[in-house]
Amino acid sequence: MSKYESINPYTNQLIKSYPNATQQEIDQALDVGEKLYLTWYNQLPATRSKSLHEIANNFSKHRKEMAKTMTLEMGKLYQESLEEVDLCINICNYYADKAPSMLEPTTLESELGSAYYLKQSTGIIMACEPWNFPLYQVIRVFAPNFMVGNPIILKHAHNVPASAELTEKIIEEAGAPKGSLQNLFLSYDQIGDVIADKRVQGVAVTGSERGGSSVAEAAGKNIKKSTMELGGNDPFIVLADADPDVLRNVLGDARTYNCGQVCTSSKRIIVVESLYNEVMNILHDTFASLRPGDPLNESTTLAPMNSQKAADKLAEQVKKGIEHGAMVNYQYPEIKSSGAFFRPMILTNIDKKNPLFNEELFGPVAEVFKVKNEEEAISLANDSSFGLGSSVISSNVSHAQEVASQIETGMTVINGRWITAPELPFGGVKKSGYGRELSELGLMSFVNEHLVIDVSK
Ligand code: NAP
């Protein structure tokens, strides 16, 4: 792990460095979290609704400050940062309103006696989060667990420490009980120690396969429940009856939102041959019309990558792919900037032997595959170790639903690109991880489904 540093990727200038947590700070955070868990354990979730609404209100109050902080340290377009804060406000309000009834006991039919199960809190949950949506990734775990009664210890990515601190501050200032969310700048070794601590009952990870497998290993060793929201290589399947207007609208930002750094970006565009030229033209127009610049400026539509290291890594992956036969159909012209820009590109001719075939490209690179028919499209979509999201573009919705059911991913959007909302479950299969965040499914991730049965006759 690198140091916790806030670096503006538009200038590559260091804004501020942050020291790692001390052992004393870690012990104190665990004590405070445990105390809060025990207090919350005897309170109904509904008693926390007002507080979560107040947290949402405080994010509204600090909307611009939060958005600017995220843009400054990971480079996303300011407008996208504002959208992220708004989404998080919705998530908080959603759980504040809906969680109390979702967390009511469920009655079970049994011949053995009258039975039900409670949905109880379990303890401190550690959240290991990535930089790509510095607030959303945290709130996806925080809001539901706040209602369940599980305090959060946050280990955020090393390059978004200011966002992590501000998130903690906004929650605290809203009047949330001390310990509701505690941010710690932990080293990898310290993460292992926290997971092993008996006061910690679960780990939620969003990140790459590399981070996920390491944290999942520590969780498994210590018999701690975990959820893994990992990478994706999402197929975007264009069927022969796709509506060209829908295609144009959807492809507009399916690969370029957040500078292509979305786990569910449409990374593999799989097109039946009759629409291949149409799709290539749309992608070409979309990429060529991007305007690079300062992500804080409203007129900018192409942001820098989150860091120079990420831009260099992507360039290296692409170079290797080209050496193995991939062809560059388009690349954006030279960008004169000292920032971490990557020139968006369209790649074709990626065969199964190419290392790119089964790698996630986390940036503005569209990989386009021409297929003969729908059957070949489905087979290619499923030929991946990832299984996060997918899209199917077709003017026959019921047929698209049949196609969706044949794709091995956790989510499929028909006639759209990736999507997220508080009421919709988010997550994948295969190396994209396990478990779900958001929706009622996500709310239950770290709940003790405590069976109570009366067998007295
Ligand atoms: P990452 O390197 O795995 O980092 C994610 C988090 O895990 C960070 O806090 C990171 O800390 C920590 N971490 C990394 N390696 C670790 C290790 N060996 N031991 C303990 N902690 C470790 O992922 P990223 O590159 O920042 O994020 C991009 C990835 O996230 C992409 O693959 C993307 O698809 C995926 N993602 C998935 C979803 C989803 O919902 N499925 C959503 C968003 C992103 P440091 O920063 O200190 O290394």
Short mmCIF file of C-alpha atoms and ligand atoms in Angstrom, two decimals:
data_model
loop_
_atom_site.label_atom_id
_atom_site.label_comp_id
_atom_site.label_asym_id
_atom_site.label_seq_id
_atom_site.Cartn_x
_atom_site.Cartn_y
_atom_site.Cartn_z
CA MET A 1 0.00 0.00 0.00
CA SER A 2 1.15 3.50 -0.76
CA LYS A 3 0.93 6.31 1.76
CA TYR A 4 -2.34 8.09 2.46
CA GLU A 5 -1.95 11.13 0.24
CA SER A 6 -4.35 13.50 -1.38
CA ILE A 7 -2.92 14.30 -4.82
CA ASN A 8 -4.80 16.31 -7.43
CA PRO A 9 -4.62 14.14 -10.59
CA TYR A 10 -5.33 17.17 -12.78
CA THR A 11 -2.02 18.76 -11.72
CA ASN A 12 -0.29 15.76 -10.12
CA GLN A 13 0.46 18.06 -7.17
CA LEU A 14 0.35 16.81 -3.59
CA ILE A 15 -2.41 18.47 -1.55
CA LYS A 16 -1.81 16.82 1.82
CA SER A 17 -0.32 13.69 3.44
CA TYR A 18 -1.96 11.83 6.30
CA PRO A 19 -0.21 9.71 8.94
CA ASN A 20 -1.24 6.11 9.55
CA ALA A 21 -3.44 5.32 12.54
CA THR A 22 -1.62 4.57 15.78
CA GLN A 23 -2.31 1.44 17.80
CA GLN A 24 -3.92 3.64 20.45
CA GLU A 25 -6.31 5.16 17.88
CA ILE A 26 -7.25 1.69 16.64
CA ASP A 27 -7.91 0.39 20.17
CA GLN A 28 -9.98 3.42 20.99
CA ALA A 29 -12.05 3.11 17.79
CA LEU A 30 -12.77 -0.54 18.56
CA ASP A 31 -13.81 0.34 22.13
CA VAL A 32 -16.09 3.14 20.99
CA GLY A 33 -17.62 0.96 18.24
CA GLU A 34 -18.25 -1.94 20.62
CA LYS A 35 -19.87 0.34 23.19
CA LEU A 36 -22.17 1.78 20.54
CA TYR A 37 -23.08 -1.70 19.27
CA LEU A 38 -24.14 -2.72 22.80
CA THR A 39 -26.24 0.44 23.19
CA TRP A 40 -27.89 0.02 19.80
CA TYR A 41 -28.54 -3.69 20.40
CA ASN A 42 -31.41 -2.88 22.74
CA GLN A 43 -32.96 -0.20 20.57
CA LEU A 44 -35.36 -0.66 17.68
CA PRO A 45 -34.05 0.40 14.21
CA ALA A 46 -36.85 2.97 13.97
CA THR A 47 -35.15 4.95 16.78
CA ARG A 48 -32.27 5.66 14.33
CA SER A 49 -34.40 6.84 11.39
CA LYS A 50 -34.41 10.48 12.44
CA SER A 51 -30.66 10.48 12.87
CA LEU A 52 -30.10 9.00 9.39
CA HIS A 53 -32.38 11.64 7.87
CA GLU A 54 -30.28 14.27 9.68
CA ILE A 55 -27.13 12.75 8.19
CA ALA A 56 -28.77 13.01 4.74
CA ASN A 57 -29.62 16.65 5.46
CA ASN A 58 -26.08 17.41 6.51
CA PHE A 59 -24.75 15.91 3.26
CA SER A 60 -27.18 18.22 1.43
CA LYS A 61 -25.78 21.15 3.41
CA HIS A 62 -22.19 20.17 2.55
CA ARG A 63 -23.03 18.99 -0.99
CA LYS A 64 -20.62 21.26 -2.82
CA GLU A 65 -17.78 20.86 -0.30
CA MET A 66 -18.05 17.08 -0.47
CA ALA A 67 -18.20 17.11 -4.29
CA LYS A 68 -15.22 19.43 -4.60
CA THR A 69 -13.14 17.36 -2.20
CA MET A 70 -13.77 14.22 -4.26
CA THR A 71 -13.01 15.95 -7.56
CA LEU A 72 -9.81 17.46 -6.21
CA GLU A 73 -8.34 14.20 -5.01
CA MET A 74 -9.53 11.63 -7.54
CA GLY A 75 -10.28 13.80 -10.55
CA LYS A 76 -13.89 12.98 -11.41
CA LEU A 77 -15.99 15.62 -13.14
CA TYR A 78 -17.50 18.01 -10.60
CA GLN A 79 -20.99 17.38 -12.01
CA GLU A 80 -20.51 13.65 -11.47
CA SER A 81 -19.36 14.33 -7.90
CA LEU A 82 -22.53 16.32 -7.24
CA GLU A 83 -24.61 13.44 -8.66
CA GLU A 84 -22.76 11.07 -6.33
CA VAL A 85 -23.56 13.15 -3.25
CA ASP A 86 -27.23 13.33 -4.31
CA LEU A 87 -27.35 9.57 -4.74
CA CYS A 88 -25.93 9.12 -1.23
CA ILE A 89 -28.53 11.47 0.23
CA ASN A 90 -31.19 9.26 -1.42
CA ILE A 91 -29.61 6.11 -0.01
CA CYS A 92 -29.65 7.53 3.53
CA ASN A 93 -33.27 8.69 3.24
CA TYR A 94 -34.32 5.37 1.70
CA TYR A 95 -32.94 3.27 4.55
CA ALA A 96 -34.17 5.72 7.18
CA ASP A 97 -37.71 5.22 5.83
CA LYS A 98 -37.70 1.59 4.70
CA ALA A 99 -35.32 -0.29 6.99
CA PRO A 100 -37.53 -0.39 10.12
CA SER A 101 -40.21 -2.48 8.41
CA MET A 102 -37.65 -4.61 6.53
CA LEU A 103 -36.00 -5.38 9.87
CA GLU A 104 -39.17 -6.54 11.58
CA PRO A 105 -39.22 -10.22 12.60
CA THR A 106 -40.30 -12.72 9.95
CA THR A 107 -42.83 -15.36 10.95
CA LEU A 108 -42.11 -18.93 9.85
CA GLU A 109 -44.52 -21.78 9.31
CA SER A 110 -43.36 -24.87 11.13
CA GLU A 111 -45.01 -28.01 12.45
CA LEU A 112 -42.64 -27.89 15.42
CA GLY A 113 -44.12 -24.78 17.00
CA SER A 114 -44.64 -21.08 16.65
CA ALA A 115 -41.49 -19.67 15.01
CA TYR A 116 -40.04 -16.44 13.78
CA TYR A 117 -36.62 -14.96 13.23
CA LEU A 118 -35.33 -11.65 14.47
CA LYS A 119 -32.97 -9.52 12.38
CA GLN A 120 -30.40 -8.37 14.86
CA SER A 121 -27.17 -6.47 14.67
CA THR A 122 -23.91 -8.39 14.96
CA GLY A 123 -21.21 -5.87 15.86
CA ILE A 124 -18.61 -3.64 14.25
CA ILE A 125 -18.27 -4.03 10.48
CA MET A 126 -15.11 -3.02 8.74
CA ALA A 127 -15.56 -1.38 5.33
CA CYS A 128 -12.58 -1.46 2.90
CA GLU A 129 -13.48 0.89 0.09
CA PRO A 130 -12.05 2.05 -3.26
CA TRP A 131 -11.50 5.58 -4.57
CA ASN A 132 -13.73 5.49 -7.67
CA PHE A 133 -16.87 6.68 -5.87
CA PRO A 134 -15.35 7.99 -2.64
CA LEU A 135 -18.68 8.71 -0.94
CA TYR A 136 -21.12 6.29 -2.58
CA GLN A 137 -19.03 3.19 -1.82
CA VAL A 138 -18.96 4.15 1.87
CA ILE A 139 -22.63 5.11 2.17
CA ARG A 140 -23.69 1.84 0.48
CA VAL A 141 -22.33 0.05 3.55
CA PHE A 142 -22.82 2.72 6.19
CA ALA A 143 -26.54 3.59 5.76
CA PRO A 144 -27.98 0.06 5.94
CA ASN A 145 -25.69 -0.95 8.79
CA PHE A 146 -26.53 2.21 10.73
CA MET A 147 -30.17 1.10 10.68
CA VAL A 148 -29.29 -2.50 11.56
CA GLY A 149 -27.18 -1.25 14.47
CA ASN A 150 -23.70 -2.20 13.24
CA PRO A 151 -21.06 0.54 13.73
CA ILE A 152 -18.60 0.97 10.85
CA ILE A 153 -14.83 1.22 10.86
CA LEU A 154 -13.80 2.67 7.50
CA LYS A 155 -10.53 1.89 5.76
CA HIS A 156 -10.72 4.00 2.65
CA ALA A 157 -8.37 3.92 -0.36
CA HIS A 158 -4.97 5.55 0.17
CA ASN A 159 -5.66 8.28 -2.44
CA VAL A 160 -8.93 9.66 -1.02
CA PRO A 161 -8.07 10.48 2.60
CA ALA A 162 -9.66 13.94 2.53
CA SER A 163 -12.97 12.46 1.31
CA ALA A 164 -12.78 9.84 4.07
CA GLU A 165 -12.20 12.46 6.76
CA LEU A 166 -14.93 14.75 5.46
CA THR A 167 -17.45 11.90 5.30
CA GLU A 168 -16.74 11.04 8.94
CA LYS A 169 -17.02 14.71 9.93
CA ILE A 170 -20.35 15.28 8.14
CA ILE A 171 -21.84 12.20 9.82
CA GLU A 172 -20.55 13.27 13.25
CA GLU A 173 -21.70 16.86 12.83
CA ALA A 174 -25.19 15.62 11.96
CA GLY A 175 -25.39 14.39 15.55
CA ALA A 176 -24.97 10.65 14.86
CA PRO A 177 -23.84 8.73 17.95
CA LYS A 178 -20.08 8.64 18.44
CA GLY A 179 -18.66 5.60 16.66
CA SER A 180 -21.36 5.32 13.98
CA LEU A 181 -18.59 5.62 11.37
CA GLN A 182 -14.94 5.89 12.34
CA ASN A 183 -12.30 6.47 9.69
CA LEU A 184 -8.87 4.96 10.27
CA PHE A 185 -5.84 5.29 7.98
CA LEU A 186 -4.78 1.65 8.29
CA SER A 187 -1.84 -0.22 6.80
CA TYR A 188 -2.52 -3.67 5.34
CA ASP A 189 -1.08 -5.30 8.49
CA GLN A 190 -3.33 -3.17 10.67
CA ILE A 191 -6.34 -4.25 8.54
CA GLY A 192 -5.50 -7.86 9.39
CA ASP A 193 -5.32 -7.01 13.11
CA VAL A 194 -8.66 -5.20 13.06
CA ILE A 195 -10.37 -8.08 11.24
CA ALA A 196 -8.95 -10.53 13.79
CA ASP A 197 -10.27 -8.48 16.74
CA LYS A 198 -13.21 -10.18 18.45
CA ARG A 199 -15.25 -6.98 18.45
CA VAL A 200 -15.32 -6.94 14.65
CA GLN A 201 -17.96 -9.22 13.12
CA GLY A 202 -17.75 -8.65 9.40
CA VAL A 203 -15.89 -7.10 6.50
CA ALA A 204 -17.37 -5.42 3.45
CA VAL A 205 -14.90 -4.97 0.61
CA THR A 206 -15.32 -3.10 -2.62
CA GLY A 207 -12.27 -3.16 -4.83
CA SER A 208 -10.16 -5.27 -7.09
CA GLU A 209 -9.56 -9.01 -7.07
CA ARG A 210 -6.16 -8.30 -5.50
CA GLY A 211 -7.57 -6.37 -2.51
CA GLY A 212 -10.62 -8.62 -2.25
CA SER A 213 -8.77 -11.91 -2.08
CA SER A 214 -6.35 -10.62 0.53
CA VAL A 215 -9.07 -9.26 2.83
CA ALA A 216 -11.34 -12.28 2.21
CA GLU A 217 -8.45 -14.52 3.26
CA ALA A 218 -8.06 -12.64 6.55
CA ALA A 219 -11.83 -12.74 7.10
CA GLY A 220 -12.00 -16.46 6.33
CA LYS A 221 -9.11 -17.23 8.66
CA ASN A 222 -10.92 -15.45 11.47
CA ILE A 223 -14.41 -16.79 10.59
CA LYS A 224 -15.77 -13.33 9.90
CA LYS A 225 -18.57 -12.86 7.43
CA SER A 226 -17.63 -10.91 4.31
CA THR A 227 -19.14 -9.37 1.22
CA MET A 228 -16.99 -8.86 -1.87
CA GLU A 229 -17.90 -6.28 -4.48
CA LEU A 230 -15.07 -6.70 -6.95
CA GLY A 231 -14.11 -5.93 -10.52
CA GLY A 232 -16.02 -6.47 -13.72
CA ASN A 233 -15.58 -6.86 -17.46
CA ASP A 234 -19.18 -6.10 -18.30
CA PRO A 235 -20.58 -7.14 -21.69
CA PHE A 236 -22.81 -4.71 -23.56
CA ILE A 237 -24.73 -6.86 -26.03
CA VAL A 238 -26.19 -5.17 -29.07
CA LEU A 239 -28.80 -7.39 -30.77
CA ALA A 240 -29.86 -7.04 -34.40
CA ASP A 241 -33.13 -5.29 -33.49
CA ALA A 242 -31.49 -2.63 -31.27
CA ASP A 243 -33.09 0.78 -31.66
CA PRO A 244 -30.41 3.16 -33.04
CA ASP A 245 -31.70 6.05 -30.89
CA VAL A 246 -31.44 3.96 -27.74
CA LEU A 247 -27.97 2.87 -28.79
CA ARG A 248 -26.84 6.43 -29.34
CA ASN A 249 -28.24 7.59 -25.98
CA VAL A 250 -26.86 4.72 -23.99
CA LEU A 251 -23.42 4.50 -25.56
CA GLY A 252 -23.00 8.21 -24.83
CA ASP A 253 -21.43 7.56 -21.44
CA ALA A 254 -21.56 3.78 -20.95
CA ARG A 255 -17.78 3.66 -21.24
CA THR A 256 -16.74 7.19 -20.31
CA TYR A 257 -18.70 8.06 -17.13
CA ASN A 258 -16.23 8.57 -14.25
CA CYS A 259 -13.52 8.41 -16.93
CA GLY A 260 -14.38 4.75 -17.49
CA GLN A 261 -13.47 3.90 -13.89
CA VAL A 262 -16.73 2.21 -12.95
CA CYS A 263 -16.84 -1.46 -11.97
CA THR A 264 -19.95 -1.81 -14.14
CA SER A 265 -18.77 0.28 -17.12
CA SER A 266 -19.64 -1.39 -20.41
CA LYS A 267 -16.14 -2.66 -21.06
CA ARG A 268 -16.83 -5.27 -23.74
CA ILE A 269 -19.14 -4.08 -26.49
CA ILE A 270 -20.44 -7.21 -28.23
CA VAL A 271 -22.25 -6.41 -31.46
CA VAL A 272 -24.02 -8.55 -34.05
CA GLU A 273 -22.44 -7.89 -37.41
CA SER A 274 -25.42 -6.09 -38.97
CA LEU A 275 -25.00 -3.21 -36.46
CA TYR A 276 -21.22 -3.21 -36.18
CA ASN A 277 -20.59 -0.13 -38.33
CA GLU A 278 -23.39 1.77 -36.60
CA VAL A 279 -21.92 1.05 -33.16
CA MET A 280 -18.39 1.92 -34.26
CA ASN A 281 -19.61 5.25 -35.63
CA ILE A 282 -21.46 6.10 -32.40
CA LEU A 283 -18.47 5.18 -30.25
CA HIS A 284 -16.15 7.12 -32.49
CA ASP A 285 -18.35 10.25 -32.34
CA THR A 286 -18.73 9.92 -28.57
CA PHE A 287 -15.03 9.58 -27.89
CA ALA A 288 -13.95 12.23 -30.40
CA SER A 289 -16.33 14.83 -28.94
CA LEU A 290 -14.89 14.62 -25.40
CA ARG A 291 -13.32 17.81 -24.02
CA PRO A 292 -10.39 17.25 -21.65
CA GLY A 293 -9.69 19.83 -18.98
CA ASP A 294 -9.95 20.74 -15.32
CA PRO A 295 -12.65 18.47 -13.86
CA LEU A 296 -13.85 21.39 -11.73
CA ASN A 297 -14.83 23.28 -14.90
CA GLU A 298 -18.35 22.74 -16.15
CA SER A 299 -17.25 22.60 -19.80
CA THR A 300 -14.89 19.65 -19.23
CA THR A 301 -16.24 16.25 -20.29
CA LEU A 302 -13.04 14.21 -20.14
CA ALA A 303 -11.52 14.03 -16.66
CA PRO A 304 -8.04 12.80 -15.78
CA MET A 305 -7.72 9.31 -14.38
CA ASN A 306 -7.66 9.06 -10.59
CA SER A 307 -3.86 8.97 -10.47
CA GLN A 308 -0.81 8.92 -12.72
CA LYS A 309 -0.15 5.37 -11.53
CA ALA A 310 -3.58 4.27 -12.78
CA ALA A 311 -3.04 5.98 -16.15
CA ASP A 312 0.37 4.30 -16.51
CA LYS A 313 -1.05 0.90 -15.56
CA LEU A 314 -3.80 1.20 -18.16
CA ALA A 315 -1.27 2.27 -20.82
CA GLU A 316 0.84 -0.76 -19.97
CA GLN A 317 -2.12 -3.16 -20.22
CA VAL A 318 -3.16 -1.69 -23.57
CA LYS A 319 0.41 -1.86 -24.92
CA LYS A 320 0.61 -5.53 -24.04
CA GLY A 321 -2.80 -6.13 -25.65
CA ILE A 322 -1.64 -4.47 -28.87
CA GLU A 323 1.51 -6.57 -28.87
CA HIS A 324 -0.80 -9.60 -28.76
CA GLY A 325 -2.79 -8.50 -31.81
CA ALA A 326 -5.39 -5.98 -30.59
CA MET A 327 -5.98 -3.18 -33.10
CA VAL A 328 -6.48 0.49 -32.27
CA ASN A 329 -9.53 1.59 -34.20
CA TYR A 330 -9.47 5.06 -32.65
CA GLN A 331 -7.47 7.02 -30.11
CA TYR A 332 -8.13 10.54 -28.88
CA PRO A 333 -5.48 13.08 -30.02
CA GLU A 334 -2.60 14.21 -27.81
CA ILE A 335 -3.72 16.00 -24.61
CA LYS A 336 -1.39 18.79 -23.52
CA SER A 337 -1.54 18.63 -19.73
CA SER A 338 0.58 17.71 -16.75
CA GLY A 339 -2.40 15.76 -15.40
CA ALA A 340 -3.05 12.02 -15.33
CA PHE A 341 -4.95 11.94 -18.62
CA PHE A 342 -5.44 8.82 -20.68
CA ARG A 343 -6.40 9.30 -24.33
CA PRO A 344 -9.68 7.36 -24.80
CA MET A 345 -9.44 4.55 -27.31
CA ILE A 346 -11.43 1.91 -29.14
CA LEU A 347 -9.83 -1.51 -29.49
CA THR A 348 -10.88 -4.36 -31.79
CA ASN A 349 -9.45 -7.72 -32.79
CA ILE A 350 -9.01 -9.03 -29.26
CA ASP A 351 -8.88 -12.80 -29.45
CA LYS A 352 -9.02 -15.32 -26.62
CA LYS A 353 -5.23 -15.62 -26.45
CA ASN A 354 -4.85 -11.91 -25.84
CA PRO A 355 -4.19 -11.11 -22.15
CA LEU A 356 -6.77 -8.31 -22.47
CA PHE A 357 -9.51 -10.85 -23.17
CA ASN A 358 -9.96 -11.63 -19.51
CA GLU A 359 -8.64 -8.46 -17.86
CA GLU A 360 -10.49 -5.46 -16.52
CA LEU A 361 -9.42 -2.21 -18.22
CA PHE A 362 -10.24 0.46 -15.66
CA GLY A 363 -10.38 3.57 -17.82
CA PRO A 364 -11.79 4.96 -21.07
CA VAL A 365 -11.03 2.04 -23.38
CA ALA A 366 -13.85 0.37 -25.32
CA GLU A 367 -13.19 -3.18 -26.50
CA VAL A 368 -15.48 -4.03 -29.41
CA PHE A 369 -16.27 -7.57 -30.54
CA LYS A 370 -18.15 -8.40 -33.75
CA VAL A 371 -20.28 -11.57 -33.55
CA LYS A 372 -22.41 -13.44 -36.09
CA ASN A 373 -25.52 -13.85 -34.00
CA GLU A 374 -27.15 -13.73 -30.58
CA GLU A 375 -25.96 -17.18 -29.59
CA GLU A 376 -22.36 -16.19 -30.20
CA ALA A 377 -22.94 -12.93 -28.29
CA ILE A 378 -24.20 -14.79 -25.21
CA SER A 379 -21.40 -17.30 -25.35
CA LEU A 380 -18.76 -14.54 -25.62
CA ALA A 381 -20.42 -12.56 -22.81
CA ASN A 382 -20.17 -15.59 -20.53
CA ASP A 383 -16.58 -16.38 -21.51
CA SER A 384 -15.13 -14.34 -18.66
CA SER A 385 -13.96 -14.91 -15.12
CA PHE A 386 -15.92 -11.83 -14.10
CA GLY A 387 -19.70 -11.69 -13.66
CA LEU A 388 -20.73 -8.29 -12.38
CA GLY A 389 -23.12 -6.46 -14.73
CA SER A 390 -24.28 -6.58 -18.33
CA SER A 391 -26.51 -4.73 -20.80
CA VAL A 392 -28.78 -6.04 -23.54
CA ILE A 393 -29.92 -3.63 -26.23
CA SER A 394 -32.97 -4.80 -28.17
CA SER A 395 -36.34 -3.37 -29.16
CA ASN A 396 -38.03 -6.63 -28.09
CA VAL A 397 -38.02 -6.37 -24.31
CA SER A 398 -39.42 -9.82 -23.53
CA HIS A 399 -36.79 -11.38 -25.77
CA ALA A 400 -34.10 -9.26 -24.10
CA GLN A 401 -35.30 -10.62 -20.74
CA GLU A 402 -34.78 -14.16 -22.04
CA VAL A 403 -31.28 -13.22 -23.15
CA ALA A 404 -30.64 -11.60 -19.74
CA SER A 405 -31.54 -14.86 -17.99
CA GLN A 406 -28.78 -16.63 -19.96
CA ILE A 407 -26.00 -14.22 -18.95
CA GLU A 408 -23.84 -15.16 -15.99
CA THR A 409 -23.76 -11.80 -14.21
CA GLY A 410 -25.33 -10.42 -11.05
CA MET A 411 -27.12 -7.60 -12.86
CA THR A 412 -28.47 -6.95 -16.38
CA VAL A 413 -29.85 -3.67 -17.65
CA ILE A 414 -32.10 -3.79 -20.71
CA ASN A 415 -31.76 -0.86 -23.08
CA GLY A 416 -29.52 1.01 -20.69
CA ARG A 417 -26.03 1.11 -19.28
CA TRP A 418 -25.14 0.37 -15.65
CA ILE A 419 -27.46 1.77 -13.07
CA THR A 420 -27.69 2.00 -9.30
CA ALA A 421 -30.42 3.00 -6.85
CA PRO A 422 -30.99 2.35 -3.13
CA GLU A 423 -33.78 -0.16 -3.81
CA LEU A 424 -31.83 -2.25 -6.36
CA PRO A 425 -29.37 -4.97 -5.31
CA PHE A 426 -25.79 -4.46 -6.50
CA GLY A 427 -23.25 -7.27 -6.83
CA GLY A 428 -21.89 -10.05 -8.95
CA VAL A 429 -20.83 -13.65 -9.34
CA LYS A 430 -17.57 -15.42 -10.27
CA LYS A 431 -14.49 -13.24 -9.59
CA SER A 432 -16.70 -10.18 -9.32
CA GLY A 433 -17.34 -11.34 -5.77
CA TYR A 434 -20.23 -12.44 -3.59
CA GLY A 435 -23.00 -10.93 -1.54
CA ARG A 436 -25.06 -7.88 -2.43
CA GLU A 437 -25.09 -4.26 -1.36
CA LEU A 438 -28.14 -1.95 -1.38
CA SER A 439 -31.82 -3.03 -1.46
CA GLU A 440 -33.30 -5.34 1.17
CA LEU A 441 -30.68 -7.96 0.24
CA GLY A 442 -27.84 -5.58 1.09
CA LEU A 443 -29.51 -4.56 4.34
CA MET A 444 -29.37 -8.19 5.49
CA SER A 445 -25.65 -8.69 4.76
CA PHE A 446 -24.51 -8.40 8.37
CA VAL A 447 -27.71 -9.28 10.21
CA ASN A 448 -28.09 -12.12 12.69
CA GLU A 449 -31.20 -14.00 11.54
CA HIS A 450 -31.97 -15.18 15.04
CA LEU A 451 -34.51 -18.00 15.15
CA VAL A 452 -36.93 -18.11 18.07
CA ILE A 453 -39.27 -21.10 18.29
CA ASP A 454 -41.73 -22.07 20.98
CA VAL A 455 -42.02 -25.87 21.13
CA SER A 456 -43.98 -26.05 24.40
CA LYS A 457 -47.29 -27.79 23.74
P1 NAP B 1 -8.17 -2.12 -4.58
O1 NAP B 1 -6.76 -1.82 -4.90
O2 NAP B 1 -8.53 -3.55 -4.37
O3 NAP B 1 -8.54 -1.26 -3.30
C1 NAP B 1 -9.79 -1.34 -2.66
C2 NAP B 1 -9.59 -1.19 -1.16
O4 NAP B 1 -8.91 -2.35 -0.66
C3 NAP B 1 -8.70 0.01 -0.81
O5 NAP B 1 -9.11 0.54 0.41
C4 NAP B 1 -7.31 -0.61 -0.72
O6 NAP B 1 -6.42 0.10 0.08
C5 NAP B 1 -7.64 -1.95 -0.10
N1 NAP B 1 -6.63 -2.97 -0.43
C6 NAP B 1 -6.05 -3.19 -1.63
N2 NAP B 1 -5.19 -4.23 -1.55
C7 NAP B 1 -5.23 -4.66 -0.28
C8 NAP B 1 -4.57 -5.71 0.43
N3 NAP B 1 -3.70 -6.52 -0.17
N4 NAP B 1 -4.85 -5.86 1.74
C9 NAP B 1 -5.74 -5.06 2.34
N5 NAP B 1 -6.40 -4.05 1.72
C10 NAP B 1 -6.15 -3.86 0.43
O7 NAP B 1 -9.16 -1.58 -5.70
P2 NAP B 1 -9.03 -0.21 -6.47
O8 NAP B 1 -8.08 -0.40 -7.59
O9 NAP B 1 -8.81 0.88 -5.52
O10 NAP B 1 -10.52 -0.06 -7.03
C11 NAP B 1 -10.90 -0.38 -8.31
C12 NAP B 1 -11.49 -1.78 -8.35
O11 NAP B 1 -12.68 -1.79 -7.59
C13 NAP B 1 -11.89 -2.18 -9.75
O12 NAP B 1 -11.52 -3.50 -9.97
C14 NAP B 1 -13.40 -2.03 -9.74
O13 NAP B 1 -14.06 -2.81 -10.70
C15 NAP B 1 -13.72 -2.42 -8.34
N6 NAP B 1 -15.02 -1.91 -7.93
C16 NAP B 1 -16.02 -2.80 -7.70
C17 NAP B 1 -17.30 -2.34 -7.35
C18 NAP B 1 -18.44 -3.29 -7.11
O14 NAP B 1 -19.44 -2.87 -6.54
N7 NAP B 1 -18.34 -4.54 -7.51
C19 NAP B 1 -17.51 -0.97 -7.20
C20 NAP B 1 -16.45 -0.11 -7.44
C21 NAP B 1 -15.20 -0.59 -7.78
P3 NAP B 1 -5.22 0.98 -0.56
O15 NAP B 1 -5.84 2.04 -1.38
O16 NAP B 1 -4.54 1.52 0.64
O17 NAP B 1 -4.37 0.06 -1.37
#
